[in-house]
Coordinates of N, CA and C in Angstrom, one line a residue:
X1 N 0.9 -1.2 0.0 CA 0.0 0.0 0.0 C 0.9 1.2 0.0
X2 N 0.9 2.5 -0.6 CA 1.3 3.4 -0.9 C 1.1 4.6 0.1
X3 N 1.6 5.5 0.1 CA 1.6 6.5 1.5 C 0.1 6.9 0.8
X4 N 0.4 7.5 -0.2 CA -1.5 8.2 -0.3 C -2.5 7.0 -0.1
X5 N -2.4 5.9 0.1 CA -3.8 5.1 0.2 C -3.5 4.8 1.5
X6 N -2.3 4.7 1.9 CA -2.3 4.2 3.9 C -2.9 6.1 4.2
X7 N -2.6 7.0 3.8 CA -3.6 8.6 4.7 C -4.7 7.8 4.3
X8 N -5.4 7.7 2.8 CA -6.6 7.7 2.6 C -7.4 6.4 3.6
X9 N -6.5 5.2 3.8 CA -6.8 4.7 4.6 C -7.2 4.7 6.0
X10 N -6.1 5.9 6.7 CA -6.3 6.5 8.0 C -7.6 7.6 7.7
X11 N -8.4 8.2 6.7 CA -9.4 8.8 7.0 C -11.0 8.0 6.6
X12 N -10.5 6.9 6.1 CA -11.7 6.0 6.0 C -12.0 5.4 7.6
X13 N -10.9 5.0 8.6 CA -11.2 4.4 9.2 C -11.8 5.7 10.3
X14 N -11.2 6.9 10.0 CA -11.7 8.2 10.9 C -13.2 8.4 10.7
X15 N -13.2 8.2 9.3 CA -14.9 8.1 8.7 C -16.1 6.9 9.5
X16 N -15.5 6.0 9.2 CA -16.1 4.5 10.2 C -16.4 4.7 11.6
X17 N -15.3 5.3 12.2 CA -15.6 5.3 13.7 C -16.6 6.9 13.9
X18 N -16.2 7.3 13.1 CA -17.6 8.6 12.8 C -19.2 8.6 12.5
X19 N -19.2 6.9 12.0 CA -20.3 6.7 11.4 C -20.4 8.2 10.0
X20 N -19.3 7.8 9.5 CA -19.9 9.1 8.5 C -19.6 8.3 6.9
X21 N -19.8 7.1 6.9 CA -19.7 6.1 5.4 C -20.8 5.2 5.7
X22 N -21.4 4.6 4.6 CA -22.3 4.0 4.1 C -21.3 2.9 3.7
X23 N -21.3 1.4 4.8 CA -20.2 0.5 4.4 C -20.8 -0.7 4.1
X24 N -20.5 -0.9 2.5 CA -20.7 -2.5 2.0 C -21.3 -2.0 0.9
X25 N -22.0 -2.6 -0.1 CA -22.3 -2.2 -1.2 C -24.3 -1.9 -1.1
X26 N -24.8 -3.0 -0.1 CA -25.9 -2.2 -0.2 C -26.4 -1.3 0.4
X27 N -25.2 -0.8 1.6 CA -25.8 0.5 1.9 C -25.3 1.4 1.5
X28 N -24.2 1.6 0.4 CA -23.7 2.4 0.0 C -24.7 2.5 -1.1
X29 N -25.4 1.9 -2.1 CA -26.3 1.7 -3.1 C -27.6 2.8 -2.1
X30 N -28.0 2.3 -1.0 CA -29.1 3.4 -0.5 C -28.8 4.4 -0.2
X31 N -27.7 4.8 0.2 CA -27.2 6.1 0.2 C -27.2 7.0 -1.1
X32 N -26.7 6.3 -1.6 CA -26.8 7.2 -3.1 C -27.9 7.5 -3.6
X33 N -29.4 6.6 -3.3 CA -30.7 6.5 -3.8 C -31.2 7.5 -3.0
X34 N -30.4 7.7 -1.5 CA -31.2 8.7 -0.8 C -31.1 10.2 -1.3
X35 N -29.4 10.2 -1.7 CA -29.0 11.2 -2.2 C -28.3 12.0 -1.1
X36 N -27.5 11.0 -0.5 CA -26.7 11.6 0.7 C -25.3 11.3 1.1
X37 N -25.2 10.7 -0.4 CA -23.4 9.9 -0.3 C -22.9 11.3 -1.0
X38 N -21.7 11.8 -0.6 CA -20.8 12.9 -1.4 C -19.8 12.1 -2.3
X39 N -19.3 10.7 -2.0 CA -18.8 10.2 -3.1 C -19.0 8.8 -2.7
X40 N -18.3 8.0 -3.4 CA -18.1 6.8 -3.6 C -17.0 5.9 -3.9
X41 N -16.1 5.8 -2.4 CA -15.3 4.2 -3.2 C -15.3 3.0 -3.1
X42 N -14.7 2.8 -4.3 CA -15.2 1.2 -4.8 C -13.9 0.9 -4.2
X43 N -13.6 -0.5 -4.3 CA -12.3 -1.4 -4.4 C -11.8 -1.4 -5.4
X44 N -10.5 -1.7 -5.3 CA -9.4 -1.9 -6.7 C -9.8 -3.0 -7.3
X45 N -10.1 -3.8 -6.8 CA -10.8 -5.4 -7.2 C -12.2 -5.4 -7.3
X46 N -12.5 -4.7 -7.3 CA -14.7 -5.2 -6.5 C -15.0 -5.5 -7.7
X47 N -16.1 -6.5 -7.4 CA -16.3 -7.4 -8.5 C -17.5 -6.7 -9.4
X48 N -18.1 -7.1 -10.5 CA -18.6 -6.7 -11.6 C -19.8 -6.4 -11.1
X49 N -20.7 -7.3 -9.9 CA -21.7 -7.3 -9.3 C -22.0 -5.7 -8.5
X50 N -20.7 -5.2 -8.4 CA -20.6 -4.2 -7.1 C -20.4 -3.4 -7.7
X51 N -20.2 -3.2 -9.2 CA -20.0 -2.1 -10.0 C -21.3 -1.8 -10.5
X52 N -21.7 -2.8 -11.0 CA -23.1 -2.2 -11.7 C -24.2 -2.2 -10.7
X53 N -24.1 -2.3 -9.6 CA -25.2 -2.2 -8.5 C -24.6 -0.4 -8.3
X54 N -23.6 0.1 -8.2 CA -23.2 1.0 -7.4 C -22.7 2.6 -8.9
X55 N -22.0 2.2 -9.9 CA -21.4 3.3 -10.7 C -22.7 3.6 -11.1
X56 N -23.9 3.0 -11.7 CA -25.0 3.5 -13.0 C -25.6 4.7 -12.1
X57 N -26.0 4.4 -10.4 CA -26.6 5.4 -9.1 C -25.6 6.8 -9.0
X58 N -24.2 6.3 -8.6 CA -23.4 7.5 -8.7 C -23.2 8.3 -9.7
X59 N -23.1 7.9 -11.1 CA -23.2 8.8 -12.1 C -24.5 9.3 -12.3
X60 N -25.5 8.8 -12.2 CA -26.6 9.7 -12.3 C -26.7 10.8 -11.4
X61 N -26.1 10.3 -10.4 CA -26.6 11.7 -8.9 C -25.4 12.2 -9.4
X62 N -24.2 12.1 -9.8 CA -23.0 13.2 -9.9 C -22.4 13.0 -8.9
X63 N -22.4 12.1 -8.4 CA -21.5 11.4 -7.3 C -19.8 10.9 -7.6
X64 N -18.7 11.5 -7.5 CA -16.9 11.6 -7.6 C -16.9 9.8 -7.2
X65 N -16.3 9.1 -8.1 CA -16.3 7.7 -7.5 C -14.6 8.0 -8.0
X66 N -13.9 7.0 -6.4 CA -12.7 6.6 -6.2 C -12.6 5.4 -6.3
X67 N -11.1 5.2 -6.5 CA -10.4 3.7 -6.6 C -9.9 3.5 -5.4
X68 N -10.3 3.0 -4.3 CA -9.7 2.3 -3.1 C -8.8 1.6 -3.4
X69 N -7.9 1.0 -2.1 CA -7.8 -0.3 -1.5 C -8.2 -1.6 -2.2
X70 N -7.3 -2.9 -2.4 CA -8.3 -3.9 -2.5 C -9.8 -4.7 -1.7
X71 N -10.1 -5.6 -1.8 CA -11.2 -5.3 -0.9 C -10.6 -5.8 0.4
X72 N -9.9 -6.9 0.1 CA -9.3 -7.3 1.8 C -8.7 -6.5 2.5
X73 N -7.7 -5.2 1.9 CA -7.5 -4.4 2.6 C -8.3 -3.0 3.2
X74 N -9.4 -3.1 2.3 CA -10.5 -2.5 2.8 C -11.2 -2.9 3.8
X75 N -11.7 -4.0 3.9 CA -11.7 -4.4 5.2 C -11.3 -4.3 6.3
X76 N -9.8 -4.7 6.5 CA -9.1 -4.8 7.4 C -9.2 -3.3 8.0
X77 N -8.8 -2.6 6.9 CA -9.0 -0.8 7.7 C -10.4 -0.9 8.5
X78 N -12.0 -1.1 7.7 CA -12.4 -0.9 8.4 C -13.1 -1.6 9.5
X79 N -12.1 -2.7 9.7 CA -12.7 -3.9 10.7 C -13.6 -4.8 10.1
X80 N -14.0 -5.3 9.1 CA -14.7 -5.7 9.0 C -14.3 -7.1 7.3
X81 N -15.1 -8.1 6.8 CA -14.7 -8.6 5.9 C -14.7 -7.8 4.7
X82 N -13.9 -8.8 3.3 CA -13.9 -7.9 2.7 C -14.9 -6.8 2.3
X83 N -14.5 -5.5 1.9 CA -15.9 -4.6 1.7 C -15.0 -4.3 0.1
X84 N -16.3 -3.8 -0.5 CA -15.8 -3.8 -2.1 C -16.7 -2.4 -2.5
X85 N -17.5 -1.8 -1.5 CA -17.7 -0.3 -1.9 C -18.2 0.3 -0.8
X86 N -18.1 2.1 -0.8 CA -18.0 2.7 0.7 C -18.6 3.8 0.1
X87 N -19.6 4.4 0.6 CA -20.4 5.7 0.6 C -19.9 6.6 1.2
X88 N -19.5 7.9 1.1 CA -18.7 8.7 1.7 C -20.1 9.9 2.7
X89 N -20.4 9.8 3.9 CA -21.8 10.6 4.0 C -21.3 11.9 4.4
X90 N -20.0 12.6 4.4 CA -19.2 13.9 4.9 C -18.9 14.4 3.9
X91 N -19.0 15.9 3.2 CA -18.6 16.6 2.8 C -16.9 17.1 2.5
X92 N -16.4 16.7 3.6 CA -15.1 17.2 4.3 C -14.2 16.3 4.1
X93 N -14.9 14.5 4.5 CA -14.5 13.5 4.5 C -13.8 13.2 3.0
X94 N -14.9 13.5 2.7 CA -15.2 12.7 0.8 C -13.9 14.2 0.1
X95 N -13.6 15.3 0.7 CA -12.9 16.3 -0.1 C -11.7 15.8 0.0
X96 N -11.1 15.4 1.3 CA -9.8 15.0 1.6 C -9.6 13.8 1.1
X97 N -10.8 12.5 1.0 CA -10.6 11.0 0.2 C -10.0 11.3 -1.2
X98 N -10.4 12.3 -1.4 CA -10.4 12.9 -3.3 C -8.8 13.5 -3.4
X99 N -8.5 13.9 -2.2 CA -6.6 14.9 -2.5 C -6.1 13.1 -2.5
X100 N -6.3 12.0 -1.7 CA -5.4 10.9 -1.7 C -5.6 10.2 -2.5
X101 N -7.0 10.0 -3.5 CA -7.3 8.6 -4.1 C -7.4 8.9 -5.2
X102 N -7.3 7.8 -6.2 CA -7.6 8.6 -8.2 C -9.2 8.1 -8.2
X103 N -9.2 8.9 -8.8 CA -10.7 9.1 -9.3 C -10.7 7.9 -10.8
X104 N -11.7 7.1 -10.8 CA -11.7 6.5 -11.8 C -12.0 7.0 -12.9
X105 N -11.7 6.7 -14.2 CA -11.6 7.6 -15.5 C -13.0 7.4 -15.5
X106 N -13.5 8.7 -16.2 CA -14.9 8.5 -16.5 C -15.1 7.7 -18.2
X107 N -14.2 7.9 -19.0 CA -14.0 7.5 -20.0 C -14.3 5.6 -19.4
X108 N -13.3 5.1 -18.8 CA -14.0 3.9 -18.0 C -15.3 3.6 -17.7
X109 N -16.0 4.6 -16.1 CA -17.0 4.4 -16.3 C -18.3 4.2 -17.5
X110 N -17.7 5.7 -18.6 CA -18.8 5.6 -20.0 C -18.7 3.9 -20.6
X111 N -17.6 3.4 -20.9 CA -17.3 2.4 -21.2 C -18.3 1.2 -20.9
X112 N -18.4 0.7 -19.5 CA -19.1 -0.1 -18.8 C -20.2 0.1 -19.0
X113 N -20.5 1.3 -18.9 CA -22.0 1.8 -19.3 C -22.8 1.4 -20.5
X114 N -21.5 1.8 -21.9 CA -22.3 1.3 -22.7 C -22.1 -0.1 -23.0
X115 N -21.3 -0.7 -22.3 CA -21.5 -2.4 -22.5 C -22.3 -3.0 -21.5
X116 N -22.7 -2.3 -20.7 CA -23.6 -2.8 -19.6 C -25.2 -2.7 -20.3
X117 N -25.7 -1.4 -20.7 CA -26.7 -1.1 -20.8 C -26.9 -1.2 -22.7
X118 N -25.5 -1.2 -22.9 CA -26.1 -1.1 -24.8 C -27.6 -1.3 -25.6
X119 N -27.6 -1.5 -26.2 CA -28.9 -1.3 -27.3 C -30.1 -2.0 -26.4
X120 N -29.4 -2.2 -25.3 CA -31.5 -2.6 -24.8 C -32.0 -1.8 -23.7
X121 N -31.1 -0.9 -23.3 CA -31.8 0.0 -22.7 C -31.5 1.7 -23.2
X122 N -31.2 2.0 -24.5 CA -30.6 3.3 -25.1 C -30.8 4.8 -24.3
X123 N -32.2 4.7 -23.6 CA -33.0 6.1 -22.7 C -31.9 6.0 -21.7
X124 N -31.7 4.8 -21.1 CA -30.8 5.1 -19.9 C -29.8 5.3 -19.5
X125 N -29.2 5.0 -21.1 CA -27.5 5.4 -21.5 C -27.6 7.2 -21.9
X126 N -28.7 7.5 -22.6 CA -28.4 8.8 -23.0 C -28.7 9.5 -21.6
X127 N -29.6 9.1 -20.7 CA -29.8 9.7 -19.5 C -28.6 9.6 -18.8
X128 N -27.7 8.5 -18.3 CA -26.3 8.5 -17.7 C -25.6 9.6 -18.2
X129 N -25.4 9.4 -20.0 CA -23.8 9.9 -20.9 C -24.6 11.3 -20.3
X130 N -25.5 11.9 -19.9 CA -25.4 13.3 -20.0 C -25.4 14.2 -18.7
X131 N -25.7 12.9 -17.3 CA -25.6 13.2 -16.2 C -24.0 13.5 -16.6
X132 N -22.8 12.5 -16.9 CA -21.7 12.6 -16.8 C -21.2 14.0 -17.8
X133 N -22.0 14.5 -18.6 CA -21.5 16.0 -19.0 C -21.7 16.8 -18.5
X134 N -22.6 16.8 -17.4 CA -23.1 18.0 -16.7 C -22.2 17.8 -15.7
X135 N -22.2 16.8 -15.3 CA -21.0 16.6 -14.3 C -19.2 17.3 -14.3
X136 N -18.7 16.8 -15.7 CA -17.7 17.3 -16.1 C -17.6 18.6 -16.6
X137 N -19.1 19.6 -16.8 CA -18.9 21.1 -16.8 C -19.0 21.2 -15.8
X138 N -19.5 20.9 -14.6 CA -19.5 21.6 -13.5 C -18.3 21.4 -12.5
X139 N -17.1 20.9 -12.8 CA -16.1 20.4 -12.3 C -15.2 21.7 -12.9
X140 N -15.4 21.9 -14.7 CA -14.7 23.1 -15.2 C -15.2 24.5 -14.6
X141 N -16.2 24.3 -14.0 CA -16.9 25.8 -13.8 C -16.5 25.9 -12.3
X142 N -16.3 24.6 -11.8 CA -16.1 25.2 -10.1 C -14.7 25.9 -9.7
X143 N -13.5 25.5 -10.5 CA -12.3 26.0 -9.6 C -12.7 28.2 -9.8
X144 N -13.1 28.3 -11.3 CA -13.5 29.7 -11.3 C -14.6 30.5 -9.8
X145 N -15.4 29.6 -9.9 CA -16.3 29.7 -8.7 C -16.0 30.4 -7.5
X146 N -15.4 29.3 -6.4 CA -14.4 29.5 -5.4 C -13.5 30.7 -5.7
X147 N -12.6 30.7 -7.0 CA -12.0 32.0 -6.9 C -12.7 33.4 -6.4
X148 N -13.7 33.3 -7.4 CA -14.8 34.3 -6.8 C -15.5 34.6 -5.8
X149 N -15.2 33.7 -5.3 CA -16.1 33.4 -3.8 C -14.9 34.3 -2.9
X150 N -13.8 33.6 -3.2 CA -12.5 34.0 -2.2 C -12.3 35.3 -2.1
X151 N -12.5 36.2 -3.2 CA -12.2 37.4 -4.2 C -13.1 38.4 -3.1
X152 N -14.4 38.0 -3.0 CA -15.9 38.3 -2.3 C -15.6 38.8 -0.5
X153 N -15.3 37.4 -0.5 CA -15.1 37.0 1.2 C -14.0 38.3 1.7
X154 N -13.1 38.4 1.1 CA -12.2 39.1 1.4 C -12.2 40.6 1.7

């Protein structure tokens, strides 16, 4: 494990004893449905089941999904067996998981997407591919944002 994943590791398990993650895949799947996860990570490993229960939810809400830990070492951080996806329910939490962890390519994500959902469900591929562009402008529009905010405050 690498220094940025043993921090991101020490703030997951900060998160856990905070009760501020949605741990395991189906509660991180209801958190997202609630609309109360600020991000999402998966395992370096998690299996195909745990992807398509968990990426199709997060890209629609606009939800930052991360590349964890494998899942046994996901576990182990947070006491528990393997875990293969983690709901992030802190604002603060999920900011700092994002300085230590890579963000999975969305180009990936699109990927899965359209092999997952291809020609038999087309409405809910065009409904994803465009959550993810609103997503990716609002990502270009925010560092301007904050500048202005800062600019304001001052």
């Amino acid at each position: 494990m690498s220094d940025r994943q043993r921090a991101a590791a020490g703030l997951l398990g900060l998160g856990a004893r905070a009760r501020r993650l949605a741990i395991g895949v189906d509660a991180a799947r209801e958190a997202l449905r609630r609309g109360v996860a600020e991000s999402l990570v998966l395992a370096g490993d998690a299996g195909e089941r745990a992807r398509e229960r968990l990426l199709p939810l997060a890209m629609h809400r606009g939800v930052t999904v991360l590349r964890g830990p494998s899942a046994e070492e996901f576990g182990r951080v947070l006491g528990r067996p393997p875990v293969h996806g983690v709901a992030v329910l802190d604002r603060q939490l999920a900011r700092g998981l994002r300085a230590y962890l890579e963000a999975e390519p969305e180009s990936e994500q699109r990927e899965r997407l359209e092999q997952r959902l291809g020609s038999d469900h087309p409405e809910a591929l065009a409904i994803l591919l465009r959550a993810i562009q609103r997503r990716e402008q609002s990502r270009e529009a925010a560092p301007i944002e904050r500048r202005q905010l800062d600019v304001d405050d001052r």
